[in-house]
Short mmCIF file of C-alpha atoms in Angstrom, two decimals:
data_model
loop_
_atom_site.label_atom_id
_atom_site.label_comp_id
_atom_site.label_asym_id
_atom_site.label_seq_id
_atom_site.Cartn_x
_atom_site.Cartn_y
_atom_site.Cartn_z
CA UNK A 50 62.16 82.79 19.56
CA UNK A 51 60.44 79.50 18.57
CA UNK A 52 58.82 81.20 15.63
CA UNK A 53 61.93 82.79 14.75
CA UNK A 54 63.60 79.06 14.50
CA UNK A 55 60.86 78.06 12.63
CA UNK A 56 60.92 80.55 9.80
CA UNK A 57 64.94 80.67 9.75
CA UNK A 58 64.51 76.72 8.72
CA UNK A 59 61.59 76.47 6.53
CA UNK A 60 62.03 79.72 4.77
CA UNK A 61 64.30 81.85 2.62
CA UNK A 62 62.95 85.21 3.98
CA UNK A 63 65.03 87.86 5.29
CA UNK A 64 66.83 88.13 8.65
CA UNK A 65 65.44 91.87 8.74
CA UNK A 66 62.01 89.87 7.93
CA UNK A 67 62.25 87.24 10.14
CA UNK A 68 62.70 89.60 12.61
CA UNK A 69 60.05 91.97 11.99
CA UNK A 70 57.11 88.63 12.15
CA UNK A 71 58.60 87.19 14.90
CA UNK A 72 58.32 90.59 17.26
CA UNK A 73 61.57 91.71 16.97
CA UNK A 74 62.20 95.65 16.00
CA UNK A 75 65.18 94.77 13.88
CA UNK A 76 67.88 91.93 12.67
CA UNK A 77 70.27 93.20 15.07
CA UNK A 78 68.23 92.54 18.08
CA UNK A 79 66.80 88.93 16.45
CA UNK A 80 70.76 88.48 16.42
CA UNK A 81 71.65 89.21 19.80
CA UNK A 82 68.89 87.00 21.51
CA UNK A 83 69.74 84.12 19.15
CA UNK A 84 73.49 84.42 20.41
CA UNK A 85 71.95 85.14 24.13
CA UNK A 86 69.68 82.12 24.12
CA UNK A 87 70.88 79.30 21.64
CA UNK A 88 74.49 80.39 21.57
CA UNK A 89 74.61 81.21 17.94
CA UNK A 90 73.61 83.14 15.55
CA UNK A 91 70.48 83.46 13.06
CA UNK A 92 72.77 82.56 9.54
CA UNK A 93 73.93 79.68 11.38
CA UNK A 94 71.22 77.98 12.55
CA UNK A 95 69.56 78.57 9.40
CA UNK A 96 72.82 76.90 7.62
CA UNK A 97 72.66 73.86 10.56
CA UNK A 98 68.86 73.40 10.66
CA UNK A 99 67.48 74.30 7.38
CA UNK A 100 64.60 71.96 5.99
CA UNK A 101 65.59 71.15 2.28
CA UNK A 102 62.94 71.67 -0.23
CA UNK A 103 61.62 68.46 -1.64
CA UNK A 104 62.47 68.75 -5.58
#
């Protein structure tokens, strides 16, 4: 899961991706333990937490 956080905000990759490096067999399941455990979802705490790139 901390990986998963990791990549959603310093990366643009996938959510079918993210899933896939982080140990997870698909988005769908990445999605459910984000809701499970942080109480949201993926595309949101991506939106919240997301590092900007420095221009």
């Amino acid at each position: 899961m901390e990986r998963a956080r990791r990549e959603l905000e310093s990366s643009d990759a996938t959510l079918d991706r993210v899933a896939i490096l982080c140990g997870f067999k698909t988005a769908d399941t990445l999605v459910r333990a984000f809701r499970r455990r942080l109480n949201t979802t993926p595309t949101e705490y991506r939106r919240r937490f997301r590092v900007p790139e420095a221009p």
